[in-house]
XYZ file of C-alpha atoms in Angstrom:
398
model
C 3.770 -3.411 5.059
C 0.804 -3.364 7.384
C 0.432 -0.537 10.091
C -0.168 -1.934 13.848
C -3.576 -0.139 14.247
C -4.311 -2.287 13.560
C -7.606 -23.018 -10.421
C -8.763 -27.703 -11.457
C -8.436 -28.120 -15.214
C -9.081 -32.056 -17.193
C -10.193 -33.466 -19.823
C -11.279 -30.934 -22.718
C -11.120 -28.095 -20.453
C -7.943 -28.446 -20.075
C -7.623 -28.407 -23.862
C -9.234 -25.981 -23.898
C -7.337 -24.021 -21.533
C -4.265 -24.420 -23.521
C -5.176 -22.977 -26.953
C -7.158 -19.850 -24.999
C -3.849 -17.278 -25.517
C -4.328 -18.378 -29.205
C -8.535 -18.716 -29.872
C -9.848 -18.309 -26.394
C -12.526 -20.887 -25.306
C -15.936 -21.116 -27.724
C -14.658 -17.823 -29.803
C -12.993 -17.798 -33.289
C -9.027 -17.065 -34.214
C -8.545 -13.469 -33.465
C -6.556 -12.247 -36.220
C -3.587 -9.814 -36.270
C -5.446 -7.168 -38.083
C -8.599 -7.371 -35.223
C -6.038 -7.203 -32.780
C -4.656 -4.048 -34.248
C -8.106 -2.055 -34.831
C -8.870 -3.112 -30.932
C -5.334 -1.289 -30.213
C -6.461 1.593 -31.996
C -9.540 1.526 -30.446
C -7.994 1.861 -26.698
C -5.112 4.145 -27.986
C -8.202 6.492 -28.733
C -9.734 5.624 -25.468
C -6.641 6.675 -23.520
C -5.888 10.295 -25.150
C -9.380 11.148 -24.744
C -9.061 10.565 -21.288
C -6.051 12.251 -20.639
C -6.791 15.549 -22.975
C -10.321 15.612 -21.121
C -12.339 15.304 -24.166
C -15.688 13.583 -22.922
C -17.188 13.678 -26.855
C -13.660 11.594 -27.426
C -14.185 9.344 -24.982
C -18.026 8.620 -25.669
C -17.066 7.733 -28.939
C -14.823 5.047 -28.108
C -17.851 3.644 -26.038
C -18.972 3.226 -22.104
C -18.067 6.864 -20.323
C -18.126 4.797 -16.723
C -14.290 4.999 -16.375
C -14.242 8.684 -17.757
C -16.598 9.846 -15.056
C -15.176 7.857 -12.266
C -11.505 9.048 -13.074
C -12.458 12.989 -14.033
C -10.850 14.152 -10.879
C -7.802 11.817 -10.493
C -4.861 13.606 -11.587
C -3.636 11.172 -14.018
C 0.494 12.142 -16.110
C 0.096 8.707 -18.289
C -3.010 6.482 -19.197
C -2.112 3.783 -21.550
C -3.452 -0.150 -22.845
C -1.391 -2.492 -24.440
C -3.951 -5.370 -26.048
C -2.044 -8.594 -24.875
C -5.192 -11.089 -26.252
C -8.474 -10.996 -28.399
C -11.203 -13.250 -28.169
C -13.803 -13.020 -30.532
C -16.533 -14.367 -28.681
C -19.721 -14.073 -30.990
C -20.168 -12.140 -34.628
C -20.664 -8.782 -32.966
C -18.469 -9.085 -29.559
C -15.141 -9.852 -28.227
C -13.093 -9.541 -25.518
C -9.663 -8.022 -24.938
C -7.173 -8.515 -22.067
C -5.179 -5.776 -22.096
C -2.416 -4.237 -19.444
C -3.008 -0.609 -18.208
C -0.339 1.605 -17.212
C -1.118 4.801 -15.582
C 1.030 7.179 -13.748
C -0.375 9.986 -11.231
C 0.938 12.979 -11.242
C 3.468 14.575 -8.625
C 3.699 11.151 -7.260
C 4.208 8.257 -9.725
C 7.618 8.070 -11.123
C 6.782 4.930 -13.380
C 4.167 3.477 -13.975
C 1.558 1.533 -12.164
C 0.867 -1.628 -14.445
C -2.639 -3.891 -13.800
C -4.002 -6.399 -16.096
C -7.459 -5.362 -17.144
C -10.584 -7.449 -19.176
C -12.581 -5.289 -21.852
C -15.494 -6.239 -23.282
C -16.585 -5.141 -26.912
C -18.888 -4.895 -28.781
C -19.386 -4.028 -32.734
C -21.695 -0.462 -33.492
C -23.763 0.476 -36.346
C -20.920 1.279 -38.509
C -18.998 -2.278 -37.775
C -16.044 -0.496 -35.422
C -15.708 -1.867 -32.260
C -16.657 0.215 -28.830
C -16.227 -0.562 -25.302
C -18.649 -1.946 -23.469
C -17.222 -2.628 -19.854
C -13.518 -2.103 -18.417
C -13.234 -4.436 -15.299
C -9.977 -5.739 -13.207
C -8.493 -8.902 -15.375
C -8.835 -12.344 -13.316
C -6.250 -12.562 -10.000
C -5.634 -8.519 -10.711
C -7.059 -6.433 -8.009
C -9.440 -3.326 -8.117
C -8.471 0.012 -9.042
C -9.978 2.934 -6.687
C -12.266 3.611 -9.398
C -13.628 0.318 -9.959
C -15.320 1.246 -7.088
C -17.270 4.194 -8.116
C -16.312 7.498 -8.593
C -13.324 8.916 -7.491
C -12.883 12.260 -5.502
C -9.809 14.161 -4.786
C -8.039 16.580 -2.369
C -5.158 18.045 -2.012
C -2.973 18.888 0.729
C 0.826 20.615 1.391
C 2.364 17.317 1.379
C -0.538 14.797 0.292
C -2.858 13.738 -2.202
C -5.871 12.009 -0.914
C -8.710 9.524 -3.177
C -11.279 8.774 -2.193
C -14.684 6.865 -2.539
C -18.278 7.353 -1.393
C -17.042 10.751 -0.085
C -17.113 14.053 -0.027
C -14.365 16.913 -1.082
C -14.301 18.703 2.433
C -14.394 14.801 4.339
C -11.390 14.253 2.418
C -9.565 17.467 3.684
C -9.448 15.952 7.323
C -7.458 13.207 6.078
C -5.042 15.385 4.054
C -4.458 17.522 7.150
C -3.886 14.408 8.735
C -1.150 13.696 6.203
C 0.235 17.005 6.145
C 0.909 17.044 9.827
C 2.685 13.422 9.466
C 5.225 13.833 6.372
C 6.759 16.600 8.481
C 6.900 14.088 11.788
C 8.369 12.213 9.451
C 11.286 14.083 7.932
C 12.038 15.280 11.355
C 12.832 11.585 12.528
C 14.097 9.599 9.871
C 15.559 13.017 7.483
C 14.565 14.628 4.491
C 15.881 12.437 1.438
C 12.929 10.909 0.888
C 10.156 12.202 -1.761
C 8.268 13.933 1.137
C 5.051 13.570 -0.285
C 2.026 10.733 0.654
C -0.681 9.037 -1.560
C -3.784 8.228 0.459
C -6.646 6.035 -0.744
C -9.890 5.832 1.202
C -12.224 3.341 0.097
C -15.524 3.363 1.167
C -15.395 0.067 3.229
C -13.779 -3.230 4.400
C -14.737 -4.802 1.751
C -13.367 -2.400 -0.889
C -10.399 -1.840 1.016
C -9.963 -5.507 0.330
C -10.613 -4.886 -3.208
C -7.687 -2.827 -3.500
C -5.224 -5.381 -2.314
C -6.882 -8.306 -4.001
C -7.339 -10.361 -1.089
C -10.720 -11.249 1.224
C -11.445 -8.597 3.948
C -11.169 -11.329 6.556
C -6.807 -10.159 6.199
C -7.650 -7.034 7.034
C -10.736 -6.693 9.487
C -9.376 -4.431 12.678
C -6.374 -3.461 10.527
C -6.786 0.908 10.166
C -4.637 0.839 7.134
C -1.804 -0.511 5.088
C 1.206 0.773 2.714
C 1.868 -1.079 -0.366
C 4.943 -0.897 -2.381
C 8.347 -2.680 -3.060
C 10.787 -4.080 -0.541
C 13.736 -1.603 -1.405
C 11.422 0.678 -3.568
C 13.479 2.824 -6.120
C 12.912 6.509 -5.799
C 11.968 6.176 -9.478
C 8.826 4.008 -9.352
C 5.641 3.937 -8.743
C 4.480 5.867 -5.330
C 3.402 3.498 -2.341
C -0.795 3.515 -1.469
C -1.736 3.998 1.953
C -4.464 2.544 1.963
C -7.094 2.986 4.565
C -10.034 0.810 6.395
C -12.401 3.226 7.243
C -13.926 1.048 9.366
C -11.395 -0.042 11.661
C -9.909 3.655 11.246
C -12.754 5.581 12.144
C -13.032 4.053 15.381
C -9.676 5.433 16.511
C -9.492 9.150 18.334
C -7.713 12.215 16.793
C -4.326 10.477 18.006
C -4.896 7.143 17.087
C -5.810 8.788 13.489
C -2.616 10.845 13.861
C -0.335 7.287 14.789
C -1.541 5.433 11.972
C -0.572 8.089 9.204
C 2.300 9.040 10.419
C 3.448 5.176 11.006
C 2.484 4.561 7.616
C 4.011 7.929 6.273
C 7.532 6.253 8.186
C 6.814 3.228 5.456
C 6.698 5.354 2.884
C 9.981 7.502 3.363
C 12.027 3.988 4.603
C 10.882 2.357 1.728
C 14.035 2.366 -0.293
C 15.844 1.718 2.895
C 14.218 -1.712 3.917
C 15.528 -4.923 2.351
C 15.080 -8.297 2.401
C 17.345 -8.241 5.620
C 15.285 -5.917 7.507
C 13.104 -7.901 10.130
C 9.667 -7.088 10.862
C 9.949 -5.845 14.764
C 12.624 -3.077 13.194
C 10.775 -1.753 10.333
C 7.079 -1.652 12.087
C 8.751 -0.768 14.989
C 10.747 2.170 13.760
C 7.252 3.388 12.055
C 5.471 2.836 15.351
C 8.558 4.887 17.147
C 8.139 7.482 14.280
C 4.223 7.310 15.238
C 4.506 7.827 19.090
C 7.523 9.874 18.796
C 5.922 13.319 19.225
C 2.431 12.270 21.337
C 3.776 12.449 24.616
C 2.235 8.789 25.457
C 3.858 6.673 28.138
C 4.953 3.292 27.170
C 2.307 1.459 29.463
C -0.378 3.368 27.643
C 0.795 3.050 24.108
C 2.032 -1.061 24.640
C -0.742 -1.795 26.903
C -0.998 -5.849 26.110
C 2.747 -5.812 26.524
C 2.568 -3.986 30.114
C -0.032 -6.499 31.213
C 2.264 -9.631 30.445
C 5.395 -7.651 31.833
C 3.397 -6.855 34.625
C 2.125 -10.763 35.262
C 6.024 -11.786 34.685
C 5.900 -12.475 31.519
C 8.601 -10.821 29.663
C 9.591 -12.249 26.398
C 12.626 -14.126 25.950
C 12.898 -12.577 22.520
C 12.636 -10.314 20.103
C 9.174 -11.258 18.011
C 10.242 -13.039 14.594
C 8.411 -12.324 11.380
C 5.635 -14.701 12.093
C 4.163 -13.236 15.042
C 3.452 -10.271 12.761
C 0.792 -12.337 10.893
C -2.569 -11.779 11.123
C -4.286 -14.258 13.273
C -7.056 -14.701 15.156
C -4.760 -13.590 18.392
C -4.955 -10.059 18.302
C -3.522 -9.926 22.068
C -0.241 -11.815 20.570
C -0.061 -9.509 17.367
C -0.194 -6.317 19.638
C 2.978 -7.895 21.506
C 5.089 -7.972 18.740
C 4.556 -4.486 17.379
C 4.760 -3.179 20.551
C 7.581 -5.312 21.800
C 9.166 -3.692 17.867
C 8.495 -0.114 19.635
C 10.030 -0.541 22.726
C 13.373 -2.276 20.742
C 13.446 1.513 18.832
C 12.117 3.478 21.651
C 15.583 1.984 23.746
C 18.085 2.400 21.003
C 16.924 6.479 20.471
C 16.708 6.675 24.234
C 20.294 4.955 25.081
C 22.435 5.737 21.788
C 20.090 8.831 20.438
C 18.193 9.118 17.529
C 20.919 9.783 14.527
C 21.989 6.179 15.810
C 18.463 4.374 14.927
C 18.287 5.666 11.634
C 22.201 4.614 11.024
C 21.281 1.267 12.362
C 17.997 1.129 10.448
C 19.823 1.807 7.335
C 22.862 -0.564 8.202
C 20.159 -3.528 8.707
C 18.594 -2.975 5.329
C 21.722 -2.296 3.297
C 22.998 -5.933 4.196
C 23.182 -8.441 1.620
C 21.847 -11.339 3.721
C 19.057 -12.285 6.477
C 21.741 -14.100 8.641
C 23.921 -11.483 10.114
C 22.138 -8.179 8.993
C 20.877 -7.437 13.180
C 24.223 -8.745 14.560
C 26.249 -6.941 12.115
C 24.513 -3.529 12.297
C 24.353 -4.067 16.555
C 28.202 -4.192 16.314
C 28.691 -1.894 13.810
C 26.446 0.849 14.339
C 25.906 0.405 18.319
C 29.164 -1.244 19.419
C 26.779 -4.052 21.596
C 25.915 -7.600 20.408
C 23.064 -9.216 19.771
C 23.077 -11.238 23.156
C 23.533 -8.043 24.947
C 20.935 -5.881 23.085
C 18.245 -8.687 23.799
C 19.423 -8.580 27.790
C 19.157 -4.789 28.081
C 15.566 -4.841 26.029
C 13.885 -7.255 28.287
C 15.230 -4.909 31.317
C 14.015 -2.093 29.380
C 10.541 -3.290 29.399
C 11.016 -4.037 33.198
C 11.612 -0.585 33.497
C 9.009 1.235 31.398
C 6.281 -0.732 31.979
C 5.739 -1.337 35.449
C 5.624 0.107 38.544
């Protein structure tokens, strides 16, 4: 989840499309025993890696990837060779799937699809000549160039186009929010953050595999699974270090921590759990310790409260989409903090972690709010709408 802070085929090439898992397009039958030696090949490629053995890993071919990845702490490295195209006498191609875990933070693996291109050397074995992201797969950090690391208490920060000590600030940063965190929402959570810093927009875009126009203005996101098992891969935070280095020493602090709150609720948000709760709880989480009045941390929501305006509603899941009204998008995840900030005001804090639980542990959309209002905070839905839009009344005027 996002933190506030903002193919046509006819005629022969479809044929040609068709028979590509089996020949691939212009190349010749990649046999079994190819396919094999290619295995081999990356199996070699992978141990070198992971022992640290640069001689190893020249052998196999191209030492980009072992340079770029000599500092990222890596517990697994692995390719499994899905396809071979031979596409001349002396090259093919390979798509392959990686699987890599990090280490103290990956519980499973991470799998991508990746594209290799080969190439046959003087003694007719096959090398690598390029490792690149596999069509629709997105970037890995160190697609991007080489990758630098720090370390903090609680955090383990990668980044690009940086140095060591610039990636300390951000680890401090980190450290200070996974406590924040724990304190609010409790300790059975993993406790520990992954933070990628890529070196702009555009590469931050990269990451997610989708254009940078999604994310312009947006300081960072969290990826990972609806429901997340404590067993799988970590979630990313992944930063915008454009839109992020624009922000003060709190706004900086907000954003990790809010994303931090993603990170520990992960397992804890389903299907069921609407938008306003979960970026609100992370934005309540975010504020939580700042001392910021609500007028100054919801300031497009004071200024339509204050021109009589109040929302009938809470926001649905669509107004969290990014649009080219950031006024309206502001609303909603402020109008989500202000829902959280009144329920650990009026029925304490204990009380909107129960209820944030109770939302996400329902089996269905329809109900989930209703049922975990009755349950949880003996009011209805009707009635915890009513006392909300007073609420905002309240806070932000006058």
């Amino acid at each position: 989840m996002a933190g506030r802070e903002w193919v046509r085929i006819s005629g022969v090439a479809a044929l040609c499309a068709l028979f590509v898992a089996l020949v691939g397009c212009g190349g010749q039958p990649a046999t079994d025993t190819g396919r094999a030696e290619v295995q081999r090949l990356l199996d070699r490629r992978a141990d070198a890696l992971l022992e640290r053995d640069p001689a190893a890993y020249r052998a196999t071919g191209s030492t980009a990837g072992y340079d770029r990845l000599r500092e990222v702490p890596l517990a697994a490295w692995s390719y499994r060779v899905t396809d071979l195209d031979l596409t001349g006498d002396a090259t093919a191609t390979a798509a392959a799937e990686l699987s890599y875990r990090l280490q103290d933070h990956d519980r499973a693996p991470v799998t991508t699809g990746r594209t290799l291109a080969l190439a046959r050397d003087a003694d007719g074995g096959w090398q690598v000549t390029s490792d690149r992201p596999a069509p629709r797969s997105a970037q890995q950090l160190w697609d991007q160039g080489r990758v630098v690391a720090a370390r903090g208490d609680h955090s383990l920060v990668l980044g690009v186009g940086r140095t060591e000590e610039s990636l300390r600030d951000f680890a401090a940063l980190a450290d200070r929010a996974v406590p924040a965190v724990s304190d609010a929402w409790g300790t059975g959570w993993g406790q520990r953050v992954l933070v990628l810093v890529p070196d702009s927009l555009e590469e931050m875009a990269g990451l997610l595999g989708s254009p940078a126009s999604s994310y312009r203005g947006i300081a960072a996101v969290t990826t990972g699974e609806v429901g997340g098992a404590a067993d799988g891969p970590a979630d990313r935070i992944i930063l915008n270090p454009e839109a992020y280095g624009l922000l003060g020493p709190t706004g900086k602090q907000v954003v990790l921590t809010h994303e931090s709150t993603h990170v520990a609720t992960r397992a804890h948000t389903g299907p069921a759990t609407p938008l306003w709760l979960s970026e609100g709880y992370a934005d309540w989480a975010g504020y939580r310790d700042t001392g910021r009045a609500p007028a100054e941390a919801a300031p497009e929501l004071a200024r339509a409260v204050a021109a009589g305006d109040v929302p009938q509603e809470l926001p649905a899941d669509g107004d969290f989409g990014f649009t080219d009204d950031p006024t309206a998008l502001s609303q909603a995840y402020e109008s989500g903090w202000m829902a959280c900030r009144l329920i650990a005001e009026q029925w304490g804090e204990e009380r909107l972690g129960a209820f944030y639980r109770a939302v996400g542990a329902h089996g269905q959309r329809d109900g989930a709010v209703e049922s975990a209002l009755e349950k949880v905070l003996g009011t209805s839905e009707e009635a915890f709408t009513r006392a909300w839009r007073e609420y905002l009344g309240e806070q932000l005027t006058g």
